[in-house]
Coordinates of C-alpha atoms in Angstrom, one line a residue:
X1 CA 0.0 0.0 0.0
X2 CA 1.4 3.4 -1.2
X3 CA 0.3 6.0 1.9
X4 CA 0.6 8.6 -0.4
X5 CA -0.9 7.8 -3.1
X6 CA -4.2 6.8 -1.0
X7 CA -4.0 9.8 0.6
X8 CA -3.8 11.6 -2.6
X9 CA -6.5 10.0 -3.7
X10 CA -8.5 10.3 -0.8
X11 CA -8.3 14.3 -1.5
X12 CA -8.9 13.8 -4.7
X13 CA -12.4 11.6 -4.2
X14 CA -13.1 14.5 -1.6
X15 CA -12.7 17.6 -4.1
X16 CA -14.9 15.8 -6.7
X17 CA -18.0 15.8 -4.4
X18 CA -17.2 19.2 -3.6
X19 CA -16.7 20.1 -7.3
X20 CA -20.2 18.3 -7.9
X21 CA -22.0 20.4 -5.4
X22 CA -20.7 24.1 -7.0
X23 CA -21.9 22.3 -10.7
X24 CA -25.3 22.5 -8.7
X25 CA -24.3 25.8 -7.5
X26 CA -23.9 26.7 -10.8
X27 CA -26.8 25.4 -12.3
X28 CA -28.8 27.6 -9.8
X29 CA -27.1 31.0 -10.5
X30 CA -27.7 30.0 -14.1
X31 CA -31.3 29.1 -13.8
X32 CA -32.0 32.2 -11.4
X33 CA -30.4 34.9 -13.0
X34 CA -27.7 35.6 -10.0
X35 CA -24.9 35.2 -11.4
X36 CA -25.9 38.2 -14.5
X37 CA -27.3 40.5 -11.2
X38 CA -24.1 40.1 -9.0
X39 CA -21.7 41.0 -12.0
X40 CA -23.5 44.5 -12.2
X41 CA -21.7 45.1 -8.7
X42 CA -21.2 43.8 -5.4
X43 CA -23.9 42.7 -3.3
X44 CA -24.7 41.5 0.4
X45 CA -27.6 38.7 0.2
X46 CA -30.1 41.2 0.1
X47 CA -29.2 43.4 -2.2
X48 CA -29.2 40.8 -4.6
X49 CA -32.4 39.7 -3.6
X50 CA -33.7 42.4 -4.0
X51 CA -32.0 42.9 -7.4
X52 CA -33.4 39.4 -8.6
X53 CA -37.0 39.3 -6.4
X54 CA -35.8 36.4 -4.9
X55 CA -35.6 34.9 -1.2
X56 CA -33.0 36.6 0.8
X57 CA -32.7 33.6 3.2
X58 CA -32.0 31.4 -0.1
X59 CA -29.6 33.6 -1.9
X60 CA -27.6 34.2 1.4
X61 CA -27.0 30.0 1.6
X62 CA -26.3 29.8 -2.2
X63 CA -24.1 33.1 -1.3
X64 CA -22.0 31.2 0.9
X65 CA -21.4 28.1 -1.0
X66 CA -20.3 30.0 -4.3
X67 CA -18.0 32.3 -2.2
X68 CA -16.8 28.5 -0.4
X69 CA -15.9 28.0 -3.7
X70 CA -14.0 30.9 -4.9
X71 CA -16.3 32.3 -7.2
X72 CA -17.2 35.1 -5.6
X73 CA -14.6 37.8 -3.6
X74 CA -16.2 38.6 -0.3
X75 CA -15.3 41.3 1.7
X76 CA -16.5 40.7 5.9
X77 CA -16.7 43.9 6.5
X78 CA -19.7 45.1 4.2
X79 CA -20.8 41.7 3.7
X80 CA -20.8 42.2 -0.3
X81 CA -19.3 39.5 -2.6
X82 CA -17.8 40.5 -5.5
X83 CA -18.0 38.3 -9.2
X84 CA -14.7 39.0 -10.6
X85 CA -14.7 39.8 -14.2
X86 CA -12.4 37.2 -14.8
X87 CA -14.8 34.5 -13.7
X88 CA -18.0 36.5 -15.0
X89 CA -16.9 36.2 -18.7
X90 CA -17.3 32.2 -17.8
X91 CA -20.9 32.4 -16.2
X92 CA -22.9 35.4 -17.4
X93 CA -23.7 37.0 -21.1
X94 CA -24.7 35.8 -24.2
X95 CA -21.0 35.1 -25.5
X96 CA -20.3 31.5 -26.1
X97 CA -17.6 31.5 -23.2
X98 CA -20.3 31.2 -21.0
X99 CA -20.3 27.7 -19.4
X100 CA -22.9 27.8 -16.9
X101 CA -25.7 26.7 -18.9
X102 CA -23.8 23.5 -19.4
X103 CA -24.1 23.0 -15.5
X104 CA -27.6 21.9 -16.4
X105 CA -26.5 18.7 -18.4
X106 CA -25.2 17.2 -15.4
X107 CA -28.0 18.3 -12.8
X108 CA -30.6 17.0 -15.6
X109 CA -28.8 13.4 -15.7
X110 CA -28.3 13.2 -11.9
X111 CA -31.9 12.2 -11.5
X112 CA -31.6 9.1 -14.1
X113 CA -28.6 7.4 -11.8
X114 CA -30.6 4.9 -10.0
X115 CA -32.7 3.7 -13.7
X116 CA -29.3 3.3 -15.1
X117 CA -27.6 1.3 -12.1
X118 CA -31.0 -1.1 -13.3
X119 CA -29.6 -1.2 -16.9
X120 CA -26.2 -2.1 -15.5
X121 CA -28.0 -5.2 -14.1
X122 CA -30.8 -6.0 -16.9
X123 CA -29.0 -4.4 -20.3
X124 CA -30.8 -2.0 -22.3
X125 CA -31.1 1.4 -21.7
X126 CA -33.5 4.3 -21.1
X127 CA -35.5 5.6 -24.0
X128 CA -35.3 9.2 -25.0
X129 CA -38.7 10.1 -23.9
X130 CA -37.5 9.6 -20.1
X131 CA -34.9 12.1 -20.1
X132 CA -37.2 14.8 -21.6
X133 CA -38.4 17.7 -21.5
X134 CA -35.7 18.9 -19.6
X135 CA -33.2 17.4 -22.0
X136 CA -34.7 19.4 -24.6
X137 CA -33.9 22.7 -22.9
X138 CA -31.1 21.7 -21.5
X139 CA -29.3 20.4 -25.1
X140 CA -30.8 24.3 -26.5
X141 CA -29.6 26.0 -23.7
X142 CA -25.8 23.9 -23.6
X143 CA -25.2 25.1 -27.4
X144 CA -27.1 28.1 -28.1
X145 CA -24.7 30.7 -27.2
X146 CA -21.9 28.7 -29.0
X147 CA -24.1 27.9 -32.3
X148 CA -25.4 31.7 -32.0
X149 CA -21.8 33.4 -32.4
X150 CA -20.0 30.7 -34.2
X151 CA -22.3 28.3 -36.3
X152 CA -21.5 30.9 -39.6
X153 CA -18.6 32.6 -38.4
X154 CA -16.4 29.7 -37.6
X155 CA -18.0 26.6 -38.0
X156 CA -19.6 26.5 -41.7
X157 CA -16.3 27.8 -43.5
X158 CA -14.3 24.7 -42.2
X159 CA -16.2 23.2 -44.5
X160 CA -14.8 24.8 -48.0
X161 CA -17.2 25.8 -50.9
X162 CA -20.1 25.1 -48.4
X163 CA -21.2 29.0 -47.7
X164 CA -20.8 29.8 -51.3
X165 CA -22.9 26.8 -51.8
X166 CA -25.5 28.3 -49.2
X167 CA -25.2 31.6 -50.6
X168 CA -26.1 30.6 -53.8
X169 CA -29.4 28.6 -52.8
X170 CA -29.2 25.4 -51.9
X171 CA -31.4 22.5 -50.3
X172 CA -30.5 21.5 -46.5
X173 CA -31.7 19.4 -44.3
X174 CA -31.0 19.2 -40.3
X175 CA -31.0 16.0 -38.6
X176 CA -32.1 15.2 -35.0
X177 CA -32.2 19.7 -35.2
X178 CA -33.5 19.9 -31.8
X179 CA -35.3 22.9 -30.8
X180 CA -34.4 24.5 -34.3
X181 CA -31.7 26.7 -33.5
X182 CA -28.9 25.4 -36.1
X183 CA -31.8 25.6 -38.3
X184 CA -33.1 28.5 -38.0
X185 CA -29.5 30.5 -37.8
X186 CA -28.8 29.1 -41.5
X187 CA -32.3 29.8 -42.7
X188 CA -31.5 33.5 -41.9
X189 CA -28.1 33.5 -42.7
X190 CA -28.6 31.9 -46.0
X191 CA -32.6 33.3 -47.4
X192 CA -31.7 32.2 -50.9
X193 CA -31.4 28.4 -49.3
X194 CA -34.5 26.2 -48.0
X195 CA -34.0 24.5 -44.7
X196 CA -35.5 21.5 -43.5
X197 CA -35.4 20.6 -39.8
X198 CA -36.2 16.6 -38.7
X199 CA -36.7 15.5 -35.0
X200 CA -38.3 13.1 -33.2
X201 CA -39.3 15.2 -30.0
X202 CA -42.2 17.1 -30.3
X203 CA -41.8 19.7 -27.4
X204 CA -38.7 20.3 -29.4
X205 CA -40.3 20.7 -33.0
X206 CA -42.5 22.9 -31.3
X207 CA -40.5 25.1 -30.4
X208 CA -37.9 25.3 -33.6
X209 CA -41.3 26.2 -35.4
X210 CA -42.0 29.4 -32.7
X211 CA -38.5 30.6 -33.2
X212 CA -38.8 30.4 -36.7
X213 CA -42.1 32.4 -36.6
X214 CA -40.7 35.0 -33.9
X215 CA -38.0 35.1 -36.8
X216 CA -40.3 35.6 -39.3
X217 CA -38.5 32.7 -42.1
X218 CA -40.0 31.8 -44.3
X219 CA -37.3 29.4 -45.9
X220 CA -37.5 26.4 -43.2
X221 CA -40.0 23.7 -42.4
X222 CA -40.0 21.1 -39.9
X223 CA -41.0 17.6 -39.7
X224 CA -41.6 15.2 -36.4
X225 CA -40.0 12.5 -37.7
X226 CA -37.5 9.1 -36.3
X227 CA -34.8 10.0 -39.2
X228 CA -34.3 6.4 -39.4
X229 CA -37.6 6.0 -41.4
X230 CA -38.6 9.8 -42.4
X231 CA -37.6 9.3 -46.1
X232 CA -40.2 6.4 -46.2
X233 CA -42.8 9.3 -45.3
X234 CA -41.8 12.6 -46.2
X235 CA -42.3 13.2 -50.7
X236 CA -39.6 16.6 -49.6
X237 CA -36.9 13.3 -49.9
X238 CA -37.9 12.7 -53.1
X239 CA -35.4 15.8 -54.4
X240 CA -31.1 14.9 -53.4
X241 CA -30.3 17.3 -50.6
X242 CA -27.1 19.8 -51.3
X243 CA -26.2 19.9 -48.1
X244 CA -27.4 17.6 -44.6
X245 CA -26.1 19.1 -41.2
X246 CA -25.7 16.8 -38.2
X247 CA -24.8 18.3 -34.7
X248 CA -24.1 16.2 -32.3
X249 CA -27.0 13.2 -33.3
X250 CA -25.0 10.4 -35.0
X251 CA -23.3 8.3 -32.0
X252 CA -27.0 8.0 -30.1
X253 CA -28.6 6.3 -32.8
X254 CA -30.4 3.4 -32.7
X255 CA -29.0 2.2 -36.1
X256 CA -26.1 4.7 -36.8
X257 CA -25.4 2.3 -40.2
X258 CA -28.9 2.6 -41.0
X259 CA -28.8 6.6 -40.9
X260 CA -25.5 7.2 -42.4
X261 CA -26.8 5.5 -45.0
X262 CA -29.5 7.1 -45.6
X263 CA -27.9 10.6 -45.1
X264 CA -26.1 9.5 -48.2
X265 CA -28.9 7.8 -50.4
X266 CA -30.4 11.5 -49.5
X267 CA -27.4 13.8 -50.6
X268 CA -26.9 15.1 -54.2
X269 CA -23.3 13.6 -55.7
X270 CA -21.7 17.0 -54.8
X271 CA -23.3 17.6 -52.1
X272 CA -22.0 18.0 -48.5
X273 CA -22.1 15.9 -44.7
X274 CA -21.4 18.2 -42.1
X275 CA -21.4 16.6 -38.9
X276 CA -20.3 18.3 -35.8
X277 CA -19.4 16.1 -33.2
X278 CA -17.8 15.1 -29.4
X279 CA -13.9 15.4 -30.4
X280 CA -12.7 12.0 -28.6
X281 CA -10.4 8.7 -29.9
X282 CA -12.1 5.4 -30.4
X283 CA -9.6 3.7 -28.6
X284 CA -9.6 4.7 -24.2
X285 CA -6.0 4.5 -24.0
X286 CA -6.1 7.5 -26.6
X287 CA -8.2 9.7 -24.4
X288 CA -7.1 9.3 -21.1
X289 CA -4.6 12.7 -21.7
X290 CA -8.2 14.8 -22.4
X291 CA -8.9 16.7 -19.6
X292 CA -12.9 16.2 -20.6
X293 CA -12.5 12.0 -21.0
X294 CA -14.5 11.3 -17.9
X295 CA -17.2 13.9 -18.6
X296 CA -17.2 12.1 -22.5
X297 CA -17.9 8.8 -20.9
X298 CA -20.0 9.6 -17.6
X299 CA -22.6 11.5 -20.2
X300 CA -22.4 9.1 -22.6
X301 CA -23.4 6.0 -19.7
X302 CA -26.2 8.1 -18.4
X303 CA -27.5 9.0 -22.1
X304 CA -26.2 8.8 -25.4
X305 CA -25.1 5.0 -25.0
X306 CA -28.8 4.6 -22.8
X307 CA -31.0 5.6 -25.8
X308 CA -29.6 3.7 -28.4
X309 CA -29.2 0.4 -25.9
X310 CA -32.9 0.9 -25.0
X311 CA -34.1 0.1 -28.2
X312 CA -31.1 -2.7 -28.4
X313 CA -29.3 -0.5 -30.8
X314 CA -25.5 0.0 -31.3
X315 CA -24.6 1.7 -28.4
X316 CA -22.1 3.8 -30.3
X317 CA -21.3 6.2 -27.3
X318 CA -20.1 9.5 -27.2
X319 CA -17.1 8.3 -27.2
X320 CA -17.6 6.5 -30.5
X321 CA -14.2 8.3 -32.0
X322 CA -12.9 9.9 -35.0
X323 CA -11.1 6.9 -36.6
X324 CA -14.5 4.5 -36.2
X325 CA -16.4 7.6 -37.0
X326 CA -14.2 8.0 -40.1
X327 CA -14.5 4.2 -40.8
X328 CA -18.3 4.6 -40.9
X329 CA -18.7 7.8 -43.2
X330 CA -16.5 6.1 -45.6
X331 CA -18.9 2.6 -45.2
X332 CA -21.8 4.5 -45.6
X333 CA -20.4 6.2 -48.8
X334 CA -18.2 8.7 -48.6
X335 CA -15.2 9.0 -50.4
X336 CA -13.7 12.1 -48.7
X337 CA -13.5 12.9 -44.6
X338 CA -12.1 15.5 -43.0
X339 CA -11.8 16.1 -39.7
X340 CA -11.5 20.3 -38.6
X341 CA -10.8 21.1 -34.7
X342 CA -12.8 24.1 -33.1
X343 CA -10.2 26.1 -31.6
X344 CA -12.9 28.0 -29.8
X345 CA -15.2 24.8 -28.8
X346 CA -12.4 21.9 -27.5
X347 CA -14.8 19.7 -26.6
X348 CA -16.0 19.1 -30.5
X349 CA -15.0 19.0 -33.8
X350 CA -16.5 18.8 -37.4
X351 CA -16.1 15.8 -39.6
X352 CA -16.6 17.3 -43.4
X353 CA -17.9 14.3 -45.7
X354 CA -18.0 14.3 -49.2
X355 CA -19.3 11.3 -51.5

């Protein structure tokens, strides 16, 4: 026995469950508005409550726990904490450095733990309709800012020729599009193109169809659809798509094979597969140096792997990989695949397929 290293470790195990409970922390401030009223200026517990109509008693606790933390500066003497500008840049704003609305991913999954200690001993998984709504807003809410400031800017020219090919009109479709945003951001980026947005949650297609109205596009549709079968269903397949957009819905599939395949029986000859996705090895040994490998695996074991496994699907993970992922673009059809890091969003990376 090596007394260092257990204690080490012990210290270790100890800051995790601290760490866990500021995520929570987080999660609150995000949900509650603090953390955008205490980077107007200091505050004691009631003068934030008052500047967010919220209980005094509460915000004092939550107070002390983010100040435990090191979030907050607080000065004893006038009982105001301060959010440095250094740390508010990370938790407040619209700018896609803001990480506290990815707080809610884990807070929404914490609830599933003890259904998915029951797969661990039966197999399968949990279907997709157990982890929503709040999945749905939580997913929206995770990428929003990063899709809103980046999606054109940064993302879309990895991809070469693709803008022009937007620019000049084009037909795209959005798989698994979630609450619409991606879909909506191109439709209005792009009014010479049409846009086609496909999901299989209705709260979700509810609301990409609002935003789209608030919007006021008229260049996008949506469709409540499983994209394994909506091509058997929908005559707007009949037409090859120029371009099909997949963020972040390929290594939950049911049938990953299935859909690749069909993203390519559905894509004109020149046409183009952009698929944003996790930015992770195939192989564990290869991911152990990422600083994000045990947030990769712990969401994909209490949800991506879960909703493919529940309807005894592939189980891809979200740690499926870039040389299986590769592997699988090139089964499915395409000739071409290239992978483009996101020097502003580590976590992901686009995979540019071309038949």
């Amino acid at each position: 026995m090596d007394q260092a290293r257990a204690k080490t470790f012990a210290t270790r195990m100890s800051g995790a469950y601290v760490e866990a409970m500021v995520t929570l922390m987080v999660d609150l401030g995000y949900r509650t508005g603090l953390f955008d009223a205490l980077a107007t200026g200091p505050a004691t517990s009631a003068e934030l409550a008052e500047r967010t109509d919220l209980s005094e008693r509460h915000v004092r606790e939550w107070l002390g726990s983010i100040a435990g933390a090191g979030i907050t500066d607080y000065d004893a003497d006038t009982g105001r904490h301060t959010l440095p500008p250094e740390h508010a840049m990370f938790l407040c704003g619209d700018s896609p450095t803001n990480l506290a609305a990815s707080a809610g991913m884990i807070t929404s999954l914490a609830p599933h733990v003890g259904e998915v200690a029951r797969t661990f001993r039966e197999g399968g998984g949990l279907p997709y309709a157990v982890y929503r709504p709040e999945f749905t807003t939580v997913m929206d809410q995770s990428g929003r800012r990063k899709y809103t400031n980046l999606l054109v800017s940064h993302y879309l020219p990895l991809a070469e020729g693709l803008p022009a090919r937007l620019e000049q009109g084009a037909r795209a479709l959005d798989l698994g599009c979630g609450t619409g945003h991606t879909t909506n951001l191109l439709a209005g980026a792009f009014p010479t193109s049409t846009f086609l947005g496909v999901d299989i949650a209705d709260d979700a297609i509810t609301l990409a169809r609002a935003e789209a109205e608030r919007l006021d596009l008229d260049n996008v549709d949506y469709a409540l659809h499983d994209i394994r079968t909506i091509a058997e269903h929908d005559d707007r397949f009949a037409e090859p798509f120029d371009v099909v957009f997949g963020f972040d819905v390929i290594h939950d599939q049911v049938d990953p094979v299935g859909v690749l395949a069909g993203i390519r029986s559905s894509l004109a000859d020149d046409g183009f597969f952009f698929c944003y996705d996790i930015a992770a090895h195939s192989a564990l040994e290869d991911n152990l140096d990422n600083p994000r490998a045990a947030l990769i695996y712990g969401i994909s074991t209490l949800h991506c792997m879960q909703v493919s496994l529940a309807h005894e699907g592939a189980g891809l993970g979200t740690a499926w990989g870039q040389e299986l992922a590769t592997e699988m673009f090139r089964d499915a059809g395409f000739s071409r695949v290239d992978i483009r890091p996101l020097d502003l969003d580590p976590m992901n990376q686009v995979y540019v397929c071309r038949p």
